[in-house]
XYZ file of C-alpha atoms in Angstrom:
775
model
C 0.000 0.000 0.000
C 1.122 3.566 -0.629
C -0.179 6.874 0.733
C -3.222 6.789 -1.606
C -4.384 3.437 -0.268
C -3.805 1.775 -3.638
C -1.849 -1.437 -3.983
C 1.237 -0.620 -6.042
C 4.801 -1.784 -6.235
C 7.411 0.782 -5.074
C 9.220 0.681 -8.407
C 5.953 1.293 -10.268
C 5.113 4.142 -7.899
C 8.464 5.875 -8.472
C 8.175 5.552 -12.247
C 4.688 6.979 -12.176
C 5.757 9.847 -9.914
C 8.556 10.760 -12.317
C 6.129 10.746 -15.263
C 3.610 12.934 -13.429
C 6.346 15.227 -12.163
C 7.421 16.053 -15.695
C 3.882 17.198 -16.423
C 3.497 19.345 -13.316
C 3.894 23.097 -13.355
C 7.432 24.352 -12.655
C 8.129 24.725 -8.920
C 5.603 22.084 -7.777
C 7.262 19.873 -5.158
C 4.620 17.239 -4.455
C 2.162 15.233 -6.497
C -1.422 15.664 -5.192
C -3.084 12.400 -4.165
C -6.009 12.822 -6.550
C -3.660 13.420 -9.488
C -1.589 10.365 -8.557
C -4.698 8.194 -8.191
C -6.118 9.285 -11.587
C -2.791 8.686 -13.323
C -2.431 5.247 -11.774
C -5.948 4.265 -12.840
C -5.257 5.459 -16.398
C -2.058 3.419 -16.583
C -3.741 0.278 -15.282
C -6.716 0.612 -17.594
C -4.382 0.939 -20.535
C -2.611 -2.273 -19.464
C -5.883 -4.123 -18.922
C -7.113 -2.985 -22.338
C -3.927 -4.342 -23.909
C -4.404 -7.652 -22.074
C -7.991 -7.875 -23.307
C -6.860 -7.127 -26.852
C -4.368 -9.984 -26.652
C -6.896 -12.380 -25.085
C -9.686 -11.723 -27.579
C -7.477 -11.751 -30.657
C -5.741 -14.996 -29.687
C -9.204 -16.466 -29.156
C -10.376 -15.286 -32.592
C -12.958 -12.809 -31.220
C -12.186 -10.072 -33.701
C -15.656 -8.539 -33.258
C -14.645 -7.113 -29.863
C -13.582 -3.512 -30.438
C -11.115 -1.402 -28.483
C -14.037 0.727 -27.332
C -15.682 -2.394 -25.863
C -12.497 -3.193 -23.971
C -12.070 0.340 -22.680
C -15.638 0.323 -21.390
C -15.081 -3.031 -19.669
C -11.971 -1.980 -17.716
C -13.655 1.157 -16.368
C -15.500 -1.001 -13.820
C -12.414 -2.993 -12.790
C -10.844 -1.980 -9.474
C -8.846 -5.093 -8.586
C -5.168 -4.422 -9.436
C -4.524 -8.177 -9.373
C -7.390 -9.088 -11.696
C -6.855 -12.280 -13.681
C -7.454 -12.904 -17.367
C -10.669 -14.706 -16.484
C -11.788 -11.682 -14.473
C -11.121 -9.339 -17.380
C -13.128 -11.522 -19.746
C -15.983 -11.591 -17.208
C -15.902 -7.786 -17.046
C -16.241 -7.744 -20.838
C -19.438 -9.831 -20.910
C -21.976 -7.167 -19.809
C -20.442 -4.680 -22.238
C -20.842 -7.103 -25.135
C -24.374 -7.997 -24.032
C -25.337 -4.331 -24.198
C -23.653 -3.889 -27.566
C -25.293 -6.951 -29.146
C -28.715 -5.790 -27.997
C -28.025 -2.348 -29.472
C -27.098 -3.878 -32.832
C -30.292 -5.814 -33.419
C -33.742 -6.390 -32.056
C -33.341 -10.136 -32.488
C -30.354 -12.486 -32.190
C -30.407 -13.062 -35.940
C -30.427 -9.320 -36.673
C -27.597 -8.712 -34.195
C -25.515 -11.472 -35.797
C -26.023 -10.007 -39.273
C -25.181 -6.510 -38.016
C -21.910 -7.602 -36.373
C -20.905 -9.527 -39.489
C -21.628 -6.438 -41.614
C -19.510 -4.280 -39.291
C -16.611 -6.681 -39.714
C -17.022 -6.630 -43.477
C -16.614 -2.841 -43.254
C -12.976 -3.493 -42.401
C -12.538 -6.315 -44.909
C -12.755 -9.098 -42.318
C -14.890 -12.202 -42.807
C -15.461 -14.706 -40.006
C -14.694 -18.368 -40.471
C -17.410 -20.886 -39.662
C -15.764 -21.581 -36.282
C -15.571 -17.875 -35.462
C -19.185 -17.464 -36.522
C -20.149 -20.193 -34.072
C -18.277 -18.394 -31.258
C -19.999 -15.122 -32.130
C -23.409 -16.817 -32.284
C -22.743 -18.354 -28.870
C -21.994 -14.920 -27.365
C -25.086 -13.394 -28.971
C -27.283 -16.292 -27.816
C -26.054 -15.689 -24.271
C -26.701 -11.934 -24.563
C -30.291 -12.524 -25.723
C -30.806 -15.494 -23.397
C -31.823 -17.703 -26.337
C -33.584 -20.824 -25.092
C -32.341 -23.222 -27.793
C -28.780 -21.977 -28.037
C -27.348 -24.998 -29.797
C -29.895 -24.716 -32.590
C -29.113 -21.003 -33.062
C -25.360 -21.620 -33.016
C -25.628 -24.576 -35.396
C -27.813 -22.622 -37.807
C -25.368 -19.697 -37.822
C -22.411 -22.001 -38.454
C -24.237 -23.916 -41.195
C -25.251 -20.658 -42.878
C -21.668 -19.387 -42.874
C -20.315 -22.676 -44.225
C -22.938 -22.623 -46.989
C -22.087 -18.991 -47.782
C -18.387 -19.788 -48.020
C -19.048 -22.820 -50.259
C -21.359 -20.784 -52.486
C -18.845 -17.922 -52.769
C -16.093 -20.360 -53.701
C -18.359 -22.058 -56.236
C -19.326 -18.728 -57.790
C -15.683 -17.701 -58.115
C -14.684 -21.041 -59.665
C -17.560 -20.900 -62.128
C -16.750 -17.278 -62.955
C -13.130 -18.164 -63.647
C -14.163 -21.033 -65.920
C -16.608 -18.880 -67.883
C -14.110 -16.045 -68.217
C -11.551 -18.465 -69.629
C -14.193 -19.853 -71.999
C -15.112 -16.381 -73.260
C -11.464 -15.415 -73.677
C -10.929 -18.603 -75.670
C -13.984 -17.807 -77.805
C -12.574 -14.362 -78.508
C -9.142 -15.765 -79.389
C -10.727 -18.302 -81.767
C -12.732 -15.556 -83.443
C -9.636 -13.405 -83.818
C -7.666 -16.327 -85.287
C -10.413 -16.911 -87.871
C -10.116 -13.412 -89.303
C -8.611 -12.876 -92.745
C -6.706 -9.926 -94.190
C -7.724 -7.757 -97.093
C -6.123 -9.781 -99.925
C -8.559 -12.621 -99.074
C -11.675 -10.439 -99.346
C -12.006 -10.415 -103.185
C -11.612 -14.199 -103.231
C -14.332 -14.718 -100.599
C -16.757 -12.263 -102.236
C -15.917 -13.209 -105.850
C -15.271 -9.553 -106.642
C -12.410 -7.362 -107.766
C -10.055 -5.592 -105.386
C -11.359 -2.286 -106.690
C -14.949 -3.256 -105.828
C -13.922 -4.394 -102.334
C -12.162 -1.100 -101.691
C -15.178 0.871 -102.888
C -17.568 -1.098 -100.673
C -15.300 -0.510 -97.688
C -15.322 3.214 -98.472
C -19.129 3.114 -98.626
C -19.205 1.405 -95.201
C -20.779 -1.719 -96.665
C -18.055 -4.215 -95.740
C -17.421 -4.561 -91.991
C -13.803 -4.477 -90.868
C -13.744 -6.752 -87.824
C -10.377 -5.725 -86.427
C -7.428 -3.545 -87.256
C -3.849 -4.033 -86.124
C -1.586 -1.048 -85.776
C 1.900 -1.627 -87.122
C 5.152 -0.234 -85.738
C 5.339 2.258 -88.590
C 1.954 3.680 -87.545
C 0.042 2.127 -90.430
C -2.656 -0.495 -90.066
C -3.651 -3.929 -91.242
C -7.350 -4.671 -91.670
C -8.883 -8.023 -90.750
C -12.307 -9.341 -91.762
C -14.680 -12.000 -90.487
C -15.119 -14.465 -93.377
C -18.544 -15.578 -92.125
C -19.806 -11.995 -92.213
C -18.419 -11.563 -95.712
C -20.077 -14.733 -97.003
C -23.420 -13.585 -95.565
C -23.150 -10.404 -97.660
C -22.817 -12.159 -101.039
C -26.548 -11.891 -101.941
C -26.297 -8.089 -101.678
C -23.437 -7.727 -104.160
C -25.604 -7.320 -107.315
C -27.434 -4.370 -105.753
C -24.146 -2.839 -104.614
C -22.782 -3.132 -108.166
C -25.839 -1.391 -109.632
C -25.556 1.506 -107.193
C -21.825 1.602 -107.937
C -22.463 1.999 -111.668
C -24.797 4.900 -110.941
C -22.092 6.421 -108.721
C -19.481 6.211 -111.498
C -21.936 7.641 -114.073
C -22.408 10.685 -111.802
C -18.648 10.915 -111.190
C -17.928 10.865 -114.914
C -20.504 13.591 -115.498
C -18.908 15.761 -112.764
C -15.516 15.166 -114.399
C -16.803 16.416 -117.753
C -18.149 19.521 -116.016
C -14.699 20.262 -114.654
C -15.420 19.281 -111.056
C -12.950 17.436 -108.850
C -13.412 13.677 -109.007
C -14.005 11.587 -105.923
C -11.196 9.092 -105.445
C -11.513 5.510 -104.364
C -9.805 4.704 -101.075
C -6.176 3.694 -101.106
C -5.240 0.146 -100.182
C -5.650 -0.780 -96.515
C -2.157 0.177 -95.306
C -2.590 3.697 -96.697
C -6.223 4.705 -96.236
C -6.208 5.711 -92.575
C -9.318 7.925 -92.878
C -11.261 5.104 -94.445
C -10.065 2.716 -91.762
C -11.407 4.973 -89.059
C -14.714 5.362 -90.852
C -15.047 1.637 -91.315
C -14.278 0.915 -87.685
C -16.844 3.487 -86.630
C -19.422 1.746 -88.816
C -18.614 -1.664 -87.392
C -18.882 -0.320 -83.856
C -22.135 1.475 -84.752
C -20.590 4.579 -83.215
C -21.125 6.658 -86.310
C -24.792 5.816 -85.800
C -24.807 6.460 -82.039
C -26.947 9.589 -82.428
C -29.378 7.580 -84.557
C -29.640 5.107 -81.676
C -31.996 7.646 -80.039
C -34.825 7.234 -82.503
C -37.436 9.368 -80.736
C -35.112 12.361 -80.512
C -34.078 12.009 -84.168
C -37.733 11.913 -85.225
C -38.292 15.340 -83.630
C -37.213 18.647 -85.104
C -35.153 19.567 -82.077
C -33.751 23.013 -81.372
C -30.906 23.479 -78.901
C -30.267 26.586 -76.817
C -26.881 26.504 -75.089
C -26.705 28.821 -72.057
C -23.204 29.243 -70.645
C -21.672 31.371 -67.960
C -19.657 31.207 -64.750
C -21.026 30.191 -61.361
C -23.642 32.629 -60.008
C -24.588 33.936 -63.454
C -28.224 32.784 -63.323
C -28.040 30.177 -66.093
C -30.979 28.108 -64.869
C -33.470 30.965 -64.374
C -34.461 31.499 -68.027
C -34.486 27.776 -68.794
C -36.692 26.942 -65.806
C -39.109 29.729 -66.773
C -39.426 28.225 -70.255
C -39.819 24.757 -68.763
C -42.594 25.931 -66.443
C -44.477 27.583 -69.340
C -44.328 24.431 -71.478
C -47.175 21.921 -71.462
C -44.668 19.104 -70.870
C -41.055 19.092 -69.858
C -38.017 17.458 -68.396
C -35.283 18.805 -66.063
C -32.094 16.750 -65.803
C -29.634 17.400 -62.973
C -26.208 15.976 -62.106
C -27.171 15.117 -58.528
C -30.228 13.833 -56.690
C -30.069 16.957 -54.549
C -30.272 19.177 -57.631
C -33.135 17.125 -59.071
C -35.043 17.900 -55.872
C -34.155 21.589 -56.239
C -35.372 21.624 -59.853
C -38.620 20.084 -58.667
C -38.955 22.733 -55.943
C -38.157 25.496 -58.446
C -40.943 24.247 -60.743
C -43.338 24.052 -57.788
C -42.505 27.676 -56.945
C -43.566 28.509 -60.524
C -46.868 26.666 -60.075
C -45.910 23.409 -61.812
C -46.048 20.044 -60.064
C -43.367 17.668 -61.332
C -42.678 14.012 -60.755
C -39.243 12.904 -59.560
C -36.978 10.131 -60.813
C -33.495 9.426 -59.495
C -31.442 6.280 -59.220
C -32.883 5.418 -55.812
C -36.279 7.113 -55.600
C -39.352 7.791 -57.704
C -42.235 10.067 -56.865
C -44.918 10.023 -59.528
C -47.496 12.824 -59.498
C -50.685 11.615 -61.254
C -51.468 13.814 -64.210
C -48.154 15.662 -64.138
C -46.437 16.129 -67.487
C -43.184 17.438 -66.015
C -40.337 15.386 -64.604
C -37.252 16.299 -62.574
C -34.582 13.605 -62.769
C -30.908 12.858 -62.584
C -29.100 12.731 -65.914
C -28.667 8.950 -65.779
C -32.461 8.573 -65.509
C -33.228 10.471 -68.719
C -36.321 8.963 -70.416
C -35.670 8.549 -74.134
C -39.066 7.556 -75.537
C -41.667 10.115 -74.376
C -41.530 13.405 -76.342
C -41.830 16.657 -74.378
C -41.916 20.315 -75.355
C -38.931 21.521 -73.313
C -35.991 19.804 -71.600
C -33.232 21.307 -69.461
C -29.854 19.612 -68.952
C -27.592 21.183 -66.337
C -23.809 21.170 -65.802
C -22.909 20.246 -69.375
C -19.190 20.520 -68.583
C -19.677 17.058 -67.072
C -19.357 15.832 -70.672
C -15.617 15.712 -69.970
C -15.940 13.626 -66.790
C -14.321 10.204 -67.420
C -16.785 8.370 -65.170
C -20.112 10.052 -65.930
C -19.527 11.934 -69.183
C -21.235 9.244 -71.268
C -24.498 9.908 -69.423
C -24.402 13.569 -70.556
C -23.640 12.481 -74.133
C -26.663 10.174 -74.115
C -28.928 12.771 -72.494
C -27.970 15.579 -74.878
C -28.229 13.329 -77.923
C -31.297 11.465 -76.758
C -33.501 13.840 -74.752
C -36.800 13.724 -76.710
C -37.549 17.449 -76.489
C -38.554 19.869 -79.198
C -36.578 22.605 -77.448
C -33.517 21.551 -75.462
C -31.806 23.963 -73.055
C -28.237 22.976 -72.181
C -26.625 24.801 -69.267
C -22.942 24.777 -68.408
C -19.605 26.484 -68.011
C -18.060 28.163 -71.092
C -15.625 25.235 -71.442
C -18.452 22.994 -72.676
C -19.259 25.125 -75.752
C -17.114 23.303 -78.366
C -18.222 19.852 -77.161
C -21.924 20.761 -77.227
C -21.478 22.230 -80.692
C -19.888 18.972 -81.819
C -22.758 16.906 -80.418
C -25.314 19.171 -82.059
C -23.471 18.672 -85.357
C -23.510 14.890 -84.947
C -27.252 15.032 -84.242
C -28.003 17.507 -87.019
C -29.718 19.881 -84.570
C -29.590 23.697 -84.952
C -28.072 25.480 -81.950
C -28.427 28.969 -80.470
C -25.971 30.247 -77.869
C -26.459 32.595 -74.927
C -23.513 33.783 -72.852
C -24.111 35.196 -69.349
C -21.883 37.091 -66.935
C -21.719 36.905 -63.146
C -24.303 38.924 -61.265
C -21.688 39.998 -58.732
C -17.959 40.685 -59.205
C -15.316 38.084 -58.328
C -11.732 38.936 -57.466
C -8.625 37.220 -56.167
C -7.278 38.184 -52.742
C -3.875 39.886 -52.821
C -2.470 38.001 -49.812
C -2.825 34.521 -48.331
C -5.151 33.948 -45.361
C -4.037 32.399 -42.073
C -6.236 29.884 -40.304
C -6.901 32.267 -37.408
C -7.883 35.003 -39.893
C -10.899 33.116 -41.225
C -14.166 34.985 -40.693
C -17.850 34.162 -40.618
C -19.076 33.440 -44.135
C -15.788 31.917 -45.322
C -15.581 28.544 -47.080
C -12.337 26.610 -46.712
C -11.702 24.139 -49.561
C -9.733 20.899 -49.164
C -9.616 17.881 -51.465
C -10.060 14.837 -49.232
C -12.302 13.762 -46.400
C -9.310 13.436 -44.076
C -8.142 16.987 -44.789
C -11.659 18.349 -44.240
C -11.943 16.649 -40.842
C -8.406 17.700 -39.842
C -9.219 21.330 -40.626
C -12.505 21.069 -38.784
C -10.730 19.778 -35.682
C -8.161 22.580 -35.885
C -10.852 25.261 -36.163
C -12.947 23.764 -33.376
C -9.911 23.869 -31.104
C -9.923 27.603 -31.799
C -13.562 27.836 -30.756
C -15.043 28.229 -34.247
C -18.434 26.842 -35.236
C -17.981 24.707 -38.327
C -20.109 22.983 -40.984
C -18.652 20.430 -43.383
C -19.506 19.172 -46.860
C -17.701 16.318 -48.603
C -18.597 13.640 -51.121
C -19.094 10.733 -48.703
C -21.931 12.574 -46.956
C -25.416 11.927 -48.266
C -27.195 14.723 -50.164
C -29.541 15.181 -47.199
C -26.679 15.711 -44.754
C -24.858 18.017 -47.170
C -27.977 20.087 -47.504
C -28.471 20.247 -43.708
C -24.865 21.362 -43.236
C -25.269 24.003 -45.952
C -28.401 25.292 -44.223
C -26.507 25.567 -40.904
C -23.857 27.627 -42.648
C -26.329 29.844 -44.522
C -28.318 30.454 -41.332
C -25.204 31.503 -39.424
C -25.381 28.573 -36.985
C -21.942 27.648 -38.310
C -19.388 30.387 -38.931
C -17.176 28.582 -41.430
C -17.832 25.943 -44.070
C -15.114 23.379 -44.765
C -15.732 21.467 -47.957
C -14.259 19.489 -50.784
C -15.011 20.347 -54.406
C -18.413 18.739 -53.715
C -19.644 22.328 -53.277
C -18.861 22.971 -56.944
C -22.455 22.136 -57.825
C -25.687 21.171 -56.173
C -25.826 23.496 -53.149
C -27.125 27.030 -52.684
C -24.497 28.644 -50.478
C -24.066 32.181 -49.216
C -20.264 32.390 -49.178
C -18.353 35.630 -48.628
C -14.897 34.293 -49.399
C -13.579 30.987 -50.791
C -10.195 30.004 -49.357
C -8.301 27.126 -50.965
C -6.416 24.989 -48.414
C -4.562 23.332 -51.319
C -3.915 24.129 -54.976
C -3.243 20.522 -55.971
C -5.552 17.509 -55.850
C -5.497 13.780 -56.457
C -7.969 13.084 -59.261
C -8.033 9.315 -58.893
C -5.098 8.862 -61.221
C -2.472 11.439 -60.256
C -1.823 14.443 -58.035
C -1.933 17.584 -60.173
C -2.486 21.337 -60.091
C -6.048 22.592 -60.102
C -7.312 23.428 -63.575
C -8.641 26.795 -64.656
C -12.152 25.361 -64.749
C -11.859 23.946 -61.204
C -10.637 27.239 -59.742
C -13.428 29.119 -61.509
C -16.121 26.584 -60.649
C -15.233 26.355 -56.946
C -14.006 29.908 -56.482
C -17.115 31.156 -58.242
C -19.132 30.091 -55.203
C -17.817 33.225 -53.486
C -20.232 36.132 -53.530
C -24.006 35.990 -53.453
C -26.141 38.482 -55.342
C -28.003 40.575 -52.787
C -25.898 39.478 -49.795
C -22.160 39.254 -50.517
C -21.840 41.543 -53.532
C -18.069 41.188 -53.798
C -16.880 37.581 -54.044
C -13.295 36.947 -52.923
C -11.102 33.943 -53.714
C -7.973 33.350 -51.622
C -5.473 30.684 -50.632
C -4.580 29.523 -47.122
C -1.165 30.599 -45.860
C 1.600 28.121 -46.726
C -0.683 26.368 -49.232
C 0.188 28.208 -52.415
C 0.501 31.532 -54.136
C -2.292 34.131 -54.515
C -0.932 34.688 -58.025
C -1.992 31.139 -58.967
C -5.568 32.012 -58.023
C -5.485 35.361 -59.821
C -4.056 33.897 -63.028
C -6.605 31.066 -63.105
C -9.559 33.371 -62.447
C -8.465 35.726 -65.239
C -7.608 33.000 -67.741
C -9.727 32.408 -70.816
C -11.554 29.082 -71.014
C -9.093 26.333 -71.884
C -9.850 24.711 -75.219
C -10.505 21.020 -74.585
C -7.922 18.666 -75.998
C -10.587 16.122 -76.900
C -13.850 16.899 -78.679
C -15.067 13.347 -79.177
C -17.931 12.782 -76.714
C -17.776 9.815 -74.367
C -20.173 6.950 -75.020
C -20.948 3.598 -73.490
C -23.336 0.824 -74.465
C -26.806 0.524 -73.016
C -28.900 -2.611 -72.543
C -30.126 -2.551 -76.141
C -26.597 -2.358 -77.566
C -25.389 -5.073 -75.178
C -28.176 -7.407 -76.339
C -27.432 -6.664 -80.011
C -23.731 -7.458 -79.619
C -24.541 -10.607 -77.644
C -26.785 -11.794 -80.475
C -24.078 -10.989 -83.024
C -21.363 -12.981 -81.257
C -23.729 -15.741 -80.124
C -23.028 -15.430 -76.405
C -25.124 -14.748 -73.315
C -22.038 -13.806 -71.296
C -21.934 -10.163 -70.249
C -18.212 -10.538 -69.642
C -17.813 -11.815 -73.191
C -19.875 -8.947 -74.622
C -17.904 -6.291 -72.751
C -14.619 -7.970 -73.665
C -15.623 -7.803 -77.341
C -16.621 -4.152 -76.953
C -13.314 -3.377 -75.279
C -11.113 -5.272 -77.729
C -12.882 -5.253 -81.040
C -15.900 -2.976 -81.234
C -15.420 0.489 -79.731
C -12.012 1.683 -80.864
C -9.857 4.157 -78.945
C -9.281 6.375 -81.975
C -12.715 6.432 -83.558
C -13.160 9.769 -85.366
C -16.422 10.665 -83.634
C -16.623 9.094 -80.174
C -14.591 7.809 -77.236
C -15.325 4.767 -75.130
C -16.097 5.738 -71.531
C -14.222 4.227 -68.632
C -16.052 0.928 -68.085
C -13.619 -0.510 -65.562
C -16.166 -1.050 -62.789
C -18.978 -2.495 -64.978
C -16.380 -4.830 -66.470
C -15.217 -5.889 -62.983
C -18.813 -6.528 -61.889
C -19.572 -8.465 -65.070
C -16.461 -10.569 -64.483
C -17.487 -11.365 -60.894
C -21.067 -12.181 -61.964
C -19.977 -14.842 -64.443
C -20.271 -17.509 -61.753
C -23.862 -16.603 -60.826
C -26.325 -18.828 -62.665
C -29.962 -17.876 -63.186
C -29.746 -14.225 -64.300
C -30.336 -13.245 -67.906
C -28.105 -10.844 -69.840
C -30.240 -7.766 -69.159
C -30.364 -8.483 -65.437
C -26.595 -8.866 -65.351
C -26.184 -5.563 -67.173
C -28.466 -3.911 -64.607
C -26.288 -5.216 -61.779
C -23.176 -4.020 -63.620
C -24.616 -0.479 -63.656
C -25.370 -0.474 -59.917
C -23.504 2.303 -58.030
C -21.249 0.479 -55.566
C -18.040 1.462 -53.813
C -15.438 -1.235 -54.381
C -13.277 0.265 -51.625
C -16.018 -0.997 -49.309
C -16.088 -4.545 -50.777
C -18.979 -3.304 -52.899
C -18.557 -5.740 -55.794
C -18.247 -8.720 -53.476
C -21.420 -7.688 -51.650
C -23.228 -7.048 -54.938
C -22.383 -10.523 -56.218
C -23.793 -12.008 -53.009
C -27.031 -10.102 -53.526
C -27.168 -11.186 -57.178
C -26.621 -14.840 -56.165
C -29.545 -14.624 -53.727
C -31.662 -12.999 -56.446
C -30.800 -15.786 -58.881
C -31.712 -18.378 -56.230
C -35.084 -16.726 -55.648
C -34.120 -15.419 -52.201
C -35.253 -11.963 -51.118
C -32.496 -9.581 -50.076
C -33.122 -7.534 -46.906
C -31.864 -3.943 -46.799
C -28.618 -3.218 -44.948
C -29.036 -1.958 -41.397
C -27.482 1.018 -39.673
C -24.995 -1.102 -37.780
C -23.815 0.034 -34.404
C -24.488 3.720 -33.800
C -22.993 4.935 -30.531
C -24.319 8.121 -28.921
C -23.315 11.049 -31.133
C -21.182 12.622 -28.404
C -19.050 9.449 -28.234
C -18.668 8.958 -31.989
C -15.301 9.476 -33.610
C -14.057 9.454 -37.176
C -14.118 5.667 -37.414
C -17.797 5.478 -36.457
C -18.619 8.364 -38.783
C -16.881 6.686 -41.708
C -18.661 3.407 -40.983
C -22.034 5.162 -41.075
C -21.119 6.840 -44.378
C -20.294 3.433 -45.868
C -23.593 2.018 -44.635
C -25.388 4.871 -46.345
C -23.658 4.072 -49.651
C -24.787 0.450 -49.329
C -28.344 1.589 -48.772
C -28.088 3.745 -51.908
C -27.058 0.660 -53.916
C -29.794 -1.471 -52.318
C -32.485 1.137 -53.003
C -31.213 1.490 -56.589
C -31.719 -2.234 -57.084
C -35.081 -2.192 -55.282
C -36.493 0.112 -57.962
C -35.392 -2.316 -60.668
C -36.048 -5.664 -58.963
C -38.840 -4.932 -56.458
C -39.779 -8.597 -56.065
C -36.329 -9.449 -54.716
C -35.620 -6.189 -52.871
C -39.073 -5.732 -51.337
C -38.538 -3.758 -48.105
C -38.098 -0.312 -49.629
C -39.917 1.540 -46.845
C -37.674 -0.070 -44.255
C -34.606 0.926 -46.292
C -35.850 4.520 -46.502
C -36.414 4.626 -42.736
C -32.926 3.214 -42.138
C -31.472 5.809 -44.505
C -33.207 8.573 -42.567
C -31.908 7.232 -39.236
C -28.365 7.167 -40.615
C -28.647 10.687 -42.023
C -30.039 12.011 -38.743
C -27.291 10.299 -36.755
C -24.503 11.622 -39.011
C -25.892 15.145 -38.825
C -26.195 14.848 -35.029
C -22.575 13.711 -34.837
C -21.420 16.741 -36.797
C -23.529 19.092 -34.701
C -22.731 17.399 -31.385
C -19.001 17.466 -31.933
C -19.251 21.115 -32.850
C -21.233 21.970 -29.704
C -18.923 19.903 -27.504
C -15.856 21.675 -28.789
C -17.550 25.034 -28.373
C -18.530 24.308 -24.767
C -14.934 23.445 -23.864
C -13.777 26.959 -24.673
């Protein structure tokens, strides 16, 4: 015993006294008893927590968190407690946690397993049995052995099914690759074409120039020239059409000869294959059907469409005129880049006296009798003509992930008058699309309603004022800056991509109302939020774009910086950079720069379900992996003269993983491949499990919230887990709208989504209040 009445070894006491002494104020000669007691308890609890960590991990109980252990040791007061005693102290904590995670033992088990999957950990069958045993004890299950056995059997069956799916997928992928190699090996080069068609070389060249003969593949040579290859079966199938082609050819040469006599320049036949690069591109485009991509949207092409392109910087009022025209029309369509903006379009129409239905990836609200629709771009309806359509944020045409959706919407929106809104950078691309569609285009250029200027000096963190927005480019940086500002007593709101639209909107409202002084955000504020910002301050002038870390572009600085200033409130918008984060000159030069001419004016495209089915029929395969492999390797070429293939990496990865799932048709597989999942959160693996249940006729329940501690006790790890759960619910709700029979509990999913959103918002508010109270 020492003077505090605690049992402690002399050597331990001296070490602890030295540690405390170093932390005492200068001149203090003695350690107060209460300080010594608190320090000793903290040291022991840390040791007991480490012992519990070792005990649970060696026993395979990876579901026990550090927070569980820390809660357990709080109640321990025996300095000589044994390992058995520590594990006993853990039991009531785990009982409380299991009951928090589910209303029933089965729900709690599923919730814990989902939490573990958050971190990439999957329990073995033996570990599942141990977990089920602990949960059965927590819920006082009467037939524990039956519950434990069922849980273990279910996990063993899941593991066997996952292994079987992967093996089958591997076999089918190899089969499709072999099919593709066999097809490629069957191709013949140009000198064989006249022999197969029983025609002259001159006729073959002319028919290639007229896009009648399909070039199946082209091989680029080291000297930059190309070799053409043809599918002999396709050529043989074209033989009955040769007489008609020859007749039209004679008419062509009669007209050519007449033009020659009149002194006009003659049209030349294409050069042989290794010379005629322009022809090669045209032929490949024909084979890929890309030169007919605009014609793919038959309803739009049947209308006499007129396009009005409205461009201008942020805060220039681009949407006002278009929404007025939309509200006056008898029928119309408003397409937004985000679900949040689709809601705002709907509200804007309601304010103009027009009720509109809503359609986004995860929700539909149909107003009976309404002839107006607000939707996200990906949900554009292509078959119902309307008088007016509005497509916002057209600069998204250049986005590698979503640009193809804007191409399809602009080409395919079935509107007699189409308003396209965007930044000035989109002008040449929209002009190109209008040309490909054959649509006339008018252009309107707007200026900002309030001036925007670059600050002359950098801004220090302690110089930030109410109404400022601080811009970072990762979730971690946003939360680090928030913590730093809260330590200084500032009230902070945050906006970043992982937050749901509802939470982002709530945080924006806190900032606009003055409840939060400063907004910290990623470039997610670039569109979709109405914000009253006095000054935009960049915390970094470089960002990682998913491929590389690079300087911000002119468009990014203008788009984000343009959020500064609000007509009628902050008349003078200011754009600055945080001290030690870059040069004010960088901001000034980018704000004053002319729009950068895009390097690439070929719009991005990707196949839809109809194109996928057509290619599958052509190659005689029901494999989505095989279809996408053919598209990637032999159909959509990288240097087509008119279009570019969009980045289809994730759909291809999903299609590959789905190959082992039997019982889904090609269209269903394509639907799953389009589902928005986050592969950093094991999204594809989870999606395949859902698809396997669907194929087996099993209904898929919506994901739960998982463990949600009180908001005041939640840290970054819990916040990130809740954000991941929300993304899963987005994917589940997306599928529920497309397969309602197999994803039937949509109302429950919506309620769970609301609980998650409310909890996340409470965490952000609670942490802000807690920090404020400490100062």
